[in-house]
Short mmCIF file of C-alpha atoms in Angstrom, two decimals:
data_model
loop_
_atom_site.label_atom_id
_atom_site.label_comp_id
_atom_site.label_asym_id
_atom_site.label_seq_id
_atom_site.Cartn_x
_atom_site.Cartn_y
_atom_site.Cartn_z
CA UNK A 1 -25.58 34.76 -27.12
CA UNK A 2 -26.34 32.52 -24.13
CA UNK A 3 -27.08 35.51 -21.92
CA UNK A 4 -29.46 36.79 -24.57
CA UNK A 5 -31.21 33.40 -24.69
CA UNK A 6 -31.42 33.32 -20.89
CA UNK A 7 -32.85 36.84 -20.87
CA UNK A 8 -35.49 35.96 -23.46
CA UNK A 9 -36.46 32.42 -22.41
CA UNK A 10 -35.13 32.04 -18.87
CA UNK A 11 -32.62 29.53 -17.56
CA UNK A 12 -32.98 25.80 -18.22
CA UNK A 13 -34.71 23.74 -15.56
CA UNK A 14 -32.74 20.58 -14.78
CA UNK A 15 -34.88 17.49 -14.20
CA UNK A 16 -32.13 14.87 -14.32
CA UNK A 17 -31.90 14.07 -10.64
CA UNK A 18 -35.24 12.29 -10.84
CA UNK A 19 -35.59 11.15 -14.45
CA UNK A 20 -33.70 10.28 -17.62
CA UNK A 21 -36.53 11.24 -19.98
CA UNK A 22 -38.59 14.41 -20.23
CA UNK A 23 -40.57 16.58 -22.59
CA UNK A 24 -39.81 20.20 -23.32
CA UNK A 25 -39.83 22.93 -25.93
CA UNK A 26 -36.92 23.88 -28.19
CA UNK A 27 -36.38 27.51 -27.22
CA UNK A 28 -33.27 28.11 -29.34
CA UNK A 29 -31.03 26.59 -32.00
CA UNK A 30 -27.49 27.92 -32.39
CA UNK A 31 -24.90 27.21 -35.07
CA UNK A 32 -21.45 28.84 -35.09
CA UNK A 33 -22.53 31.34 -32.45
CA UNK A 34 -25.59 32.51 -34.40
CA UNK A 35 -29.23 31.80 -33.52
CA UNK A 36 -31.06 29.93 -36.31
CA UNK A 37 -34.66 28.90 -36.90
CA UNK A 38 -34.01 25.33 -38.03
CA UNK A 39 -31.35 22.64 -38.33
CA UNK A 40 -31.35 20.10 -41.13
CA UNK A 41 -30.10 16.55 -41.66
CA UNK A 42 -26.36 16.14 -41.01
CA UNK A 43 -25.88 19.49 -39.29
CA UNK A 44 -24.22 19.85 -35.90
CA UNK A 45 -26.16 22.31 -33.79
CA UNK A 46 -26.52 23.53 -30.22
CA UNK A 47 -30.02 22.96 -28.88
CA UNK A 48 -31.60 24.79 -25.95
CA UNK A 49 -34.74 23.38 -24.31
CA UNK A 50 -36.75 24.96 -21.53
CA UNK A 51 -36.25 21.90 -19.30
CA UNK A 52 -33.99 18.87 -19.62
CA UNK A 53 -32.97 15.60 -17.98
CA UNK A 54 -29.48 15.96 -19.53
CA UNK A 55 -26.72 16.82 -17.05
CA UNK A 56 -24.43 19.63 -18.21
CA UNK A 57 -20.70 19.27 -17.63
CA UNK A 58 -19.91 20.62 -14.19
CA UNK A 59 -17.92 19.81 -11.05
CA UNK A 60 -15.76 17.27 -12.85
CA UNK A 61 -18.73 15.29 -14.18
CA UNK A 62 -18.98 15.12 -17.96
CA UNK A 63 -22.14 16.04 -19.81
CA UNK A 64 -24.77 13.45 -20.69
CA UNK A 65 -25.44 12.00 -24.14
CA UNK A 66 -28.64 10.71 -25.73
CA UNK A 67 -31.41 11.69 -28.15
CA UNK A 68 -33.76 14.62 -28.77
CA UNK A 69 -36.87 13.83 -30.83
CA UNK A 70 -39.40 16.19 -32.39
CA UNK A 71 -42.30 15.65 -34.76
CA UNK A 72 -40.01 16.38 -37.72
CA UNK A 73 -36.58 15.16 -36.73
CA UNK A 74 -34.14 13.30 -34.51
CA UNK A 75 -30.84 14.57 -33.11
CA UNK A 76 -28.09 12.72 -31.25
CA UNK A 77 -26.73 14.62 -28.25
CA UNK A 78 -22.99 14.03 -27.77
CA UNK A 79 -22.27 16.56 -25.02
CA UNK A 80 -23.97 19.12 -22.81
CA UNK A 81 -22.43 22.39 -21.59
CA UNK A 82 -23.83 25.18 -19.45
CA UNK A 83 -23.55 28.97 -19.73
CA UNK A 84 -25.61 31.71 -18.05
CA UNK A 85 -27.86 29.01 -16.60
CA UNK A 86 -28.66 27.71 -20.10
CA UNK A 87 -28.07 24.02 -20.86
CA UNK A 88 -26.46 23.71 -24.30
CA UNK A 89 -27.09 20.34 -25.96
CA UNK A 90 -24.41 19.71 -28.60
CA UNK A 91 -26.10 17.48 -31.17
CA UNK A 92 -26.07 16.19 -34.73
CA UNK A 93 -29.32 15.93 -36.71
CA UNK A 94 -29.77 12.27 -37.70
CA UNK A 95 -33.22 12.44 -39.28
CA UNK A 96 -35.38 15.20 -40.81
CA UNK A 97 -34.98 18.65 -39.32
CA UNK A 98 -35.46 20.47 -36.03
CA UNK A 99 -37.40 23.72 -35.66
CA UNK A 100 -37.26 26.38 -32.98
CA UNK A 101 -40.42 26.32 -30.87
CA UNK A 102 -41.13 22.61 -31.42
CA UNK A 103 -42.12 20.30 -28.57
CA UNK A 104 -39.36 17.75 -27.99
CA UNK A 105 -38.82 14.50 -26.17
CA UNK A 106 -35.42 14.17 -24.49
CA UNK A 107 -33.88 10.78 -23.69
CA UNK A 108 -30.62 10.42 -21.78
CA UNK A 109 -28.47 7.37 -22.61
CA UNK A 110 -29.19 5.19 -19.58
CA UNK A 111 -26.08 3.02 -19.90
CA UNK A 112 -23.73 5.99 -20.13
CA UNK A 113 -25.48 7.87 -17.31
CA UNK A 114 -25.24 4.78 -15.09
CA UNK A 115 -21.49 4.50 -15.73
CA UNK A 116 -20.96 8.19 -14.98
CA UNK A 117 -23.05 7.96 -11.80
CA UNK A 118 -21.01 4.98 -10.62
CA UNK A 119 -17.72 6.77 -11.23
CA UNK A 120 -18.91 9.94 -9.50
CA UNK A 121 -20.13 8.11 -6.41
CA UNK A 122 -16.92 6.07 -6.35
CA UNK A 123 -14.96 9.33 -6.39
CA UNK A 124 -16.69 10.39 -3.17
CA UNK A 125 -15.78 7.09 -1.49
CA UNK A 126 -12.23 7.35 -2.83
CA UNK A 127 -11.86 10.90 -1.48
CA UNK A 128 -12.83 9.77 2.01
CA UNK A 129 -10.59 6.69 1.87
CA UNK A 130 -7.66 8.89 0.84
CA UNK A 131 -8.29 11.24 3.76
CA UNK A 132 -8.53 8.40 6.25
CA UNK A 133 -5.40 6.69 4.92
CA UNK A 134 -3.12 9.65 4.15
CA UNK A 135 -4.45 12.35 6.49
CA UNK A 136 -6.85 15.27 6.78
CA UNK A 137 -4.61 17.42 4.56
CA UNK A 138 -6.03 15.57 1.55
CA UNK A 139 -8.42 17.86 -0.32
CA UNK A 140 -9.87 17.72 -3.82
CA UNK A 141 -7.97 19.75 -6.41
CA UNK A 142 -9.79 18.52 -9.49
CA UNK A 143 -11.64 15.52 -10.87
CA UNK A 144 -13.02 13.83 -13.95
CA UNK A 145 -16.07 11.60 -13.76
CA UNK A 146 -16.53 10.15 -17.23
CA UNK A 147 -18.32 7.05 -18.47
CA UNK A 148 -15.16 4.98 -18.90
CA UNK A 149 -13.06 6.04 -15.89
CA UNK A 150 -12.59 8.42 -13.00
CA UNK A 151 -9.68 10.69 -12.16
CA UNK A 152 -9.13 12.48 -8.87
CA UNK A 153 -6.54 15.17 -8.12
CA UNK A 154 -5.80 15.88 -4.47
CA UNK A 155 -3.37 17.71 -2.22
CA UNK A 156 -0.53 15.40 -1.19
CA UNK A 157 3.20 15.83 -1.61
CA UNK A 158 4.47 12.28 -2.06
CA UNK A 159 3.73 9.19 -4.11
CA UNK A 160 1.34 6.75 -2.45
CA UNK A 161 3.02 3.54 -1.35
CA UNK A 162 1.81 0.21 -2.73
CA UNK A 163 0.47 -0.91 0.69
CA UNK A 164 -1.46 2.36 1.06
CA UNK A 165 -2.92 2.04 -2.45
CA UNK A 166 -4.05 -1.47 -1.62
CA UNK A 167 -5.56 -0.30 1.67
CA UNK A 168 -7.44 2.54 -0.06
CA UNK A 169 -8.81 0.23 -2.75
CA UNK A 170 -9.87 -2.33 -0.14
CA UNK A 171 -11.64 0.32 1.94
CA UNK A 172 -13.58 1.72 -1.03
CA UNK A 173 -14.70 -1.75 -2.10
CA UNK A 174 -15.82 -2.54 1.44
CA UNK A 175 -18.22 0.42 1.32
CA UNK A 176 -19.35 -0.56 -2.18
CA UNK A 177 -20.24 -4.05 -0.89
CA UNK A 178 -22.02 -2.45 2.05
CA UNK A 179 -24.68 -1.42 -0.51
CA UNK A 180 -25.77 1.47 1.69
CA UNK A 181 -28.32 4.00 0.36
CA UNK A 182 -26.95 7.20 -1.18
CA UNK A 183 -28.86 10.07 0.37
CA UNK A 184 -29.26 13.62 -0.95
CA UNK A 185 -30.41 16.59 1.10
CA UNK A 186 -30.74 20.31 0.42
CA UNK A 187 -29.51 22.62 3.19
CA UNK A 188 -27.62 25.85 3.83
CA UNK A 189 -23.82 25.83 3.41
CA UNK A 190 -23.39 26.57 7.14
CA UNK A 191 -25.61 23.66 8.14
CA UNK A 192 -23.73 21.39 5.75
CA UNK A 193 -20.36 22.31 7.20
CA UNK A 194 -21.71 21.94 10.74
CA UNK A 195 -22.38 18.24 10.15
CA UNK A 196 -18.95 17.72 8.56
CA UNK A 197 -19.76 17.94 4.85
CA UNK A 198 -16.69 18.25 2.64
CA UNK A 199 -16.74 21.33 0.37
CA UNK A 200 -14.84 21.72 -2.90
CA UNK A 201 -11.77 23.92 -2.56
CA UNK A 202 -12.30 27.38 -4.07
CA UNK A 203 -15.94 26.72 -4.97
CA UNK A 204 -18.54 29.44 -4.35
CA UNK A 205 -21.89 28.28 -3.01
CA UNK A 206 -25.33 29.89 -2.98
CA UNK A 207 -27.92 30.02 -0.22
CA UNK A 208 -28.68 26.32 -0.62
CA UNK A 209 -26.41 23.39 -1.36
CA UNK A 210 -26.94 19.76 -2.25
CA UNK A 211 -25.33 17.39 0.25
CA UNK A 212 -24.64 13.78 -0.78
CA UNK A 213 -23.99 11.14 1.88
CA UNK A 214 -23.06 7.47 1.50
CA UNK A 215 -21.70 4.65 3.61
CA UNK A 216 -22.47 3.72 7.21
CA UNK A 217 -19.73 3.98 9.82
CA UNK A 218 -20.02 2.67 13.38
CA UNK A 219 -17.98 5.47 14.91
CA UNK A 220 -15.95 8.60 14.10
CA UNK A 221 -18.18 9.32 11.14
CA UNK A 222 -19.85 12.45 9.83
CA UNK A 223 -23.40 13.70 9.74
CA UNK A 224 -25.70 14.68 12.58
CA UNK A 225 -25.50 11.17 14.05
CA UNK A 226 -21.78 10.68 13.36
CA UNK A 227 -22.42 7.49 11.39
CA UNK A 228 -21.94 8.67 7.79
CA UNK A 229 -18.76 7.63 5.97
CA UNK A 230 -18.73 10.13 3.07
CA UNK A 231 -20.49 13.50 3.21
CA UNK A 232 -19.87 16.04 0.45
CA UNK A 233 -21.41 19.10 -1.17
CA UNK A 234 -22.11 18.02 -4.74
CA UNK A 235 -24.40 18.90 -7.62
CA UNK A 236 -23.70 15.80 -9.69
CA UNK A 237 -25.71 12.64 -10.31
CA UNK A 238 -25.14 9.57 -8.14
CA UNK A 239 -26.10 5.92 -7.73
CA UNK A 240 -29.07 4.95 -5.55
CA UNK A 241 -26.97 2.56 -3.45
CA UNK A 242 -23.21 2.12 -3.16
CA UNK A 243 -23.54 -1.45 -4.45
CA UNK A 244 -24.57 -0.01 -7.82
CA UNK A 245 -20.91 0.99 -8.30
CA UNK A 246 -20.07 -2.71 -8.60
CA UNK A 247 -16.36 -2.58 -7.78
CA UNK A 248 -13.40 -0.23 -7.97
CA UNK A 249 -9.90 -0.91 -9.28
CA UNK A 250 -7.15 1.66 -8.80
CA UNK A 251 -4.83 2.13 -11.77
CA UNK A 252 -2.18 3.94 -9.71
CA UNK A 253 -1.20 7.48 -8.82
CA UNK A 254 1.10 10.06 -10.37
CA UNK A 255 2.20 13.66 -9.89
CA UNK A 256 -0.22 16.18 -11.36
CA UNK A 257 1.58 19.37 -10.25
CA UNK A 258 3.59 20.60 -7.27
CA UNK A 259 1.97 19.23 -4.13
CA UNK A 260 -0.85 17.58 -6.08
CA UNK A 261 -1.22 13.87 -6.83
CA UNK A 262 -3.52 12.27 -9.40
CA UNK A 263 -5.18 8.91 -8.90
CA UNK A 264 -7.13 7.06 -11.60
CA UNK A 265 -9.59 4.21 -11.29
CA UNK A 266 -12.18 2.07 -13.03
CA UNK A 267 -15.54 0.87 -11.73
CA UNK A 268 -18.18 -1.71 -12.60
CA UNK A 269 -17.80 -3.59 -15.87
CA UNK A 270 -14.72 -1.56 -16.83
CA UNK A 271 -13.03 -2.68 -13.60
CA UNK A 272 -13.96 -6.31 -14.29
CA UNK A 273 -12.70 -6.07 -17.88
CA UNK A 274 -9.41 -4.61 -16.62
CA UNK A 275 -8.93 -7.45 -14.14
CA UNK A 276 -9.66 -10.01 -16.86
CA UNK A 277 -7.08 -8.37 -19.13
CA UNK A 278 -4.53 -8.40 -16.32
CA UNK A 279 -5.28 -12.06 -15.66
CA UNK A 280 -4.88 -12.88 -19.36
CA UNK A 281 -1.51 -11.11 -19.47
CA UNK A 282 -0.42 -12.96 -16.34
CA UNK A 283 -1.35 -16.29 -17.92
CA UNK A 284 0.53 -15.35 -21.11
CA UNK A 285 3.65 -14.60 -19.07
CA UNK A 286 3.21 -17.82 -17.11
CA UNK A 287 3.04 -19.78 -20.37
CA UNK A 288 6.20 -18.12 -21.71
CA UNK A 289 8.16 -18.66 -18.49
CA UNK A 290 6.65 -22.11 -17.99
CA UNK A 291 5.61 -21.58 -14.39
CA UNK A 292 2.20 -21.32 -12.69
CA UNK A 293 1.08 -17.75 -11.88
CA UNK A 294 1.60 -18.29 -8.14
CA UNK A 295 5.30 -19.04 -8.75
CA UNK A 296 5.99 -16.28 -11.28
CA UNK A 297 7.69 -13.86 -8.88
CA UNK A 298 10.22 -16.47 -7.69
CA UNK A 299 10.80 -17.73 -11.23
CA UNK A 300 11.39 -14.22 -12.59
CA UNK A 301 13.84 -13.45 -9.77
CA UNK A 302 15.71 -16.64 -10.61
CA UNK A 303 15.85 -15.67 -14.29
CA UNK A 304 17.22 -12.23 -13.42
CA UNK A 305 19.86 -13.80 -11.18
CA UNK A 306 20.78 -16.19 -14.00
CA UNK A 307 20.98 -13.30 -16.46
CA UNK A 308 23.23 -11.35 -14.09
CA UNK A 309 25.56 -14.34 -13.73
CA UNK A 310 25.72 -14.78 -17.51
CA UNK A 311 26.48 -11.10 -18.03
CA UNK A 312 29.30 -11.34 -15.51
CA UNK A 313 30.61 -14.40 -17.33
CA UNK A 314 30.48 -12.58 -20.67
CA UNK A 315 32.30 -9.60 -19.14
CA UNK A 316 34.99 -11.92 -17.81
CA UNK A 317 35.38 -13.57 -21.22
CA UNK A 318 35.71 -10.15 -22.83
CA UNK A 319 38.43 -9.26 -20.37
CA UNK A 320 40.25 -12.50 -21.12
CA UNK A 321 40.03 -11.82 -24.86
CA UNK A 322 41.31 -8.30 -24.28
CA UNK A 323 44.20 -9.68 -22.27
CA UNK A 324 45.15 -11.89 -25.17
CA UNK A 325 43.67 -15.04 -23.67
CA UNK A 326 46.70 -15.68 -21.51
CA UNK A 327 47.91 -14.98 -18.01
CA UNK A 328 50.55 -12.53 -19.21
CA UNK A 329 48.27 -10.63 -21.59
CA UNK A 330 49.52 -8.38 -24.42
CA UNK A 331 53.15 -7.41 -24.94
CA UNK A 332 54.67 -4.85 -22.61
CA UNK A 333 56.93 -2.10 -23.91
CA UNK A 334 59.21 0.07 -21.85
CA UNK A 335 59.37 3.74 -22.82
CA UNK A 336 61.54 6.18 -20.91
CA UNK A 337 61.56 3.76 -17.99
CA UNK A 338 57.76 3.34 -18.00
CA UNK A 339 56.17 -0.02 -18.78
CA UNK A 340 53.43 0.50 -21.39
CA UNK A 341 50.65 -1.69 -22.81
CA UNK A 342 48.58 -0.61 -25.82
CA UNK A 343 45.92 -2.65 -27.55
CA UNK A 344 43.04 -2.32 -30.03
CA UNK A 345 40.07 -4.42 -28.89
CA UNK A 346 37.11 -5.82 -30.77
CA UNK A 347 33.91 -7.06 -29.17
CA UNK A 348 34.02 -4.60 -26.29
CA UNK A 349 32.36 -1.23 -25.76
CA UNK A 350 33.60 2.00 -24.27
CA UNK A 351 31.95 1.20 -20.95
CA UNK A 352 34.04 -2.00 -20.70
CA UNK A 353 37.35 -0.14 -20.92
CA UNK A 354 37.73 1.22 -17.33
CA UNK A 355 37.51 -2.29 -15.81
CA UNK A 356 40.03 -3.60 -18.36
CA UNK A 357 42.34 -0.67 -17.64
CA UNK A 358 42.24 -1.44 -13.91
CA UNK A 359 42.98 -5.11 -14.53
CA UNK A 360 45.93 -4.35 -16.79
CA UNK A 361 47.33 -1.80 -14.32
CA UNK A 362 47.13 -4.44 -11.61
CA UNK A 363 49.08 -6.88 -13.77
CA UNK A 364 51.69 -4.26 -14.63
CA UNK A 365 52.23 -3.18 -11.05
CA UNK A 366 53.73 0.06 -12.34
CA UNK A 367 53.15 1.56 -15.77
CA UNK A 368 50.62 2.96 -18.24
CA UNK A 369 47.89 1.41 -20.38
CA UNK A 370 46.10 2.59 -23.53
CA UNK A 371 43.07 0.71 -24.86
CA UNK A 372 41.08 1.46 -28.01
CA UNK A 373 37.67 -0.15 -28.49
CA UNK A 374 36.76 -0.81 -32.13
CA UNK A 375 32.99 -0.43 -31.75
CA UNK A 376 32.25 -0.39 -35.47
CA UNK A 377 31.25 3.26 -35.29
CA UNK A 378 32.94 5.90 -33.19
CA UNK A 379 35.93 4.26 -31.44
CA UNK A 380 36.36 4.70 -27.70
CA UNK A 381 39.72 5.38 -26.05
CA UNK A 382 40.81 4.95 -22.44
CA UNK A 383 44.15 5.39 -20.71
CA UNK A 384 45.35 4.47 -17.25
CA UNK A 385 48.42 5.23 -15.17
CA UNK A 386 49.36 3.46 -11.94
CA UNK A 387 49.27 5.55 -8.77
CA UNK A 388 53.05 5.64 -8.33
CA UNK A 389 53.47 7.48 -11.66
CA UNK A 390 50.60 10.00 -11.64
CA UNK A 391 52.80 12.74 -10.18
CA UNK A 392 54.82 12.83 -13.43
CA UNK A 393 52.48 11.19 -15.98
CA UNK A 394 48.74 11.75 -16.41
CA UNK A 395 46.24 9.46 -18.10
CA UNK A 396 44.48 12.61 -19.34
CA UNK A 397 47.59 13.57 -21.33
CA UNK A 398 47.78 10.11 -22.91
CA UNK A 399 44.09 9.88 -23.83
CA UNK A 400 44.02 13.36 -25.37
CA UNK A 401 47.06 12.61 -27.51
CA UNK A 402 45.55 9.32 -28.71
CA UNK A 403 42.10 10.80 -29.39
CA UNK A 404 43.52 13.70 -31.42
CA UNK A 405 45.54 11.26 -33.54
CA UNK A 406 42.24 9.47 -34.35
CA UNK A 407 40.45 12.68 -35.29
CA UNK A 408 38.70 13.08 -31.95
CA UNK A 409 38.63 16.01 -29.57
CA UNK A 410 38.75 16.51 -25.86
CA UNK A 411 38.98 13.73 -23.36
CA UNK A 412 39.11 13.91 -19.62
CA UNK A 413 39.12 12.13 -16.33
CA UNK A 414 41.61 11.66 -13.52
CA UNK A 415 45.41 11.29 -13.61
CA UNK A 416 44.97 7.54 -13.09
CA UNK A 417 42.06 6.97 -15.54
CA UNK A 418 40.78 9.02 -18.48
CA UNK A 419 38.50 8.43 -21.46
CA UNK A 420 37.84 10.03 -24.85
CA UNK A 421 36.28 9.34 -28.22
CA UNK A 422 38.03 9.03 -31.55
CA UNK A 423 36.68 9.42 -35.06
CA UNK A 424 38.70 7.09 -37.30
CA UNK A 425 39.62 3.57 -36.16
CA UNK A 426 42.03 3.32 -39.08
CA UNK A 427 44.26 5.73 -37.17
CA UNK A 428 44.52 3.44 -34.14
CA UNK A 429 48.23 2.75 -34.69
CA UNK A 430 48.87 6.48 -34.99
CA UNK A 431 47.01 6.94 -31.71
CA UNK A 432 49.27 4.41 -29.99
CA UNK A 433 52.35 6.16 -31.38
CA UNK A 434 51.03 9.50 -30.09
CA UNK A 435 50.58 8.04 -26.60
CA UNK A 436 54.08 6.56 -26.71
CA UNK A 437 55.45 9.96 -27.70
CA UNK A 438 53.62 11.56 -24.77
CA UNK A 439 55.25 9.07 -22.41
CA UNK A 440 58.66 9.62 -23.98
CA UNK A 441 58.27 13.31 -23.28
#
């Protein structure tokens, strides 16, 4: 239907580079893919006007929002798309009704447009900072310039280091503070490339392109005079001066796809709000840890070291409990000439068993060990055999016999250490008997 509208009424003239308000004529109203003559209160409708200040979603920049007024009604525009050169204003009728052919006044939301402009211009500065920090291989692979944030996808194969992220953020903010004018010129694609303008990968351009430049560089810059920091082909809306961006805060980077990284950022008031939130969280942590923010890193390291020491102490206490709380540990049996220790342990987990097995083997000198951890759910079983006996006795054999006696299956490992899971802790004594039988041959 959009091609039909374009054929009948022509394409929409975009006025939004120079103004945020304009007057026009409603040339079409569309609902559910069908052209209609009017739209009434509460309806969501697509409005086409012969000329508009509303930017239509394109090149990573989201569509504008705002109001369309006529003599008989008011509609709120929530998004703008473009097809066949026709700008499609997605809107909901808030008052009265709208009629095809009516004169209309169009008003773009200034606050939202300003936020989008700031994010789009910041994206240009970010692109150049990425190239200068990471290398000329960096090229745009996608972007989102919304009112609340910006997102930039670019060719790069590895995560960006923390120092590089800090350097990129610092560089962008330096050019924001420079408050240099943002200049726009119309020229041929060849002329644009000749002065170093960055083109969007895979984009097709017409006979004329819009070239946006910002930032002043003393040397090794772009442009005819070699003094321009950022120079890109772009059809979006931008700030008048880089200082209008306010500030930029990077939120970090992540992998978008193979060979493509994604970096996200905030600008202006959103950046300031983010920093305030981070500061509030930092102060909350400082209050909990009872240390000033400047000393938090050292205090947290000390707490982690203390935690590690306590965990080691707990592990040692568990081993002592498992060993019966004495130097000699649990009773030792001798079966078929092999010294054997078997014990059911409480308060330990399956992951504690290998260390306990090694300690008991060391105390035995020569022999075999079977430990069963009563975890309150599925019991864990581990067996160990000292190195001098593994040629004739395998820990795998012992652990499988014990696990099967407890209703478990499988079990594996090495001849000197093996683990398995049981099913019924009530069969622990039967498991010990099964292991003894395996030793007795």
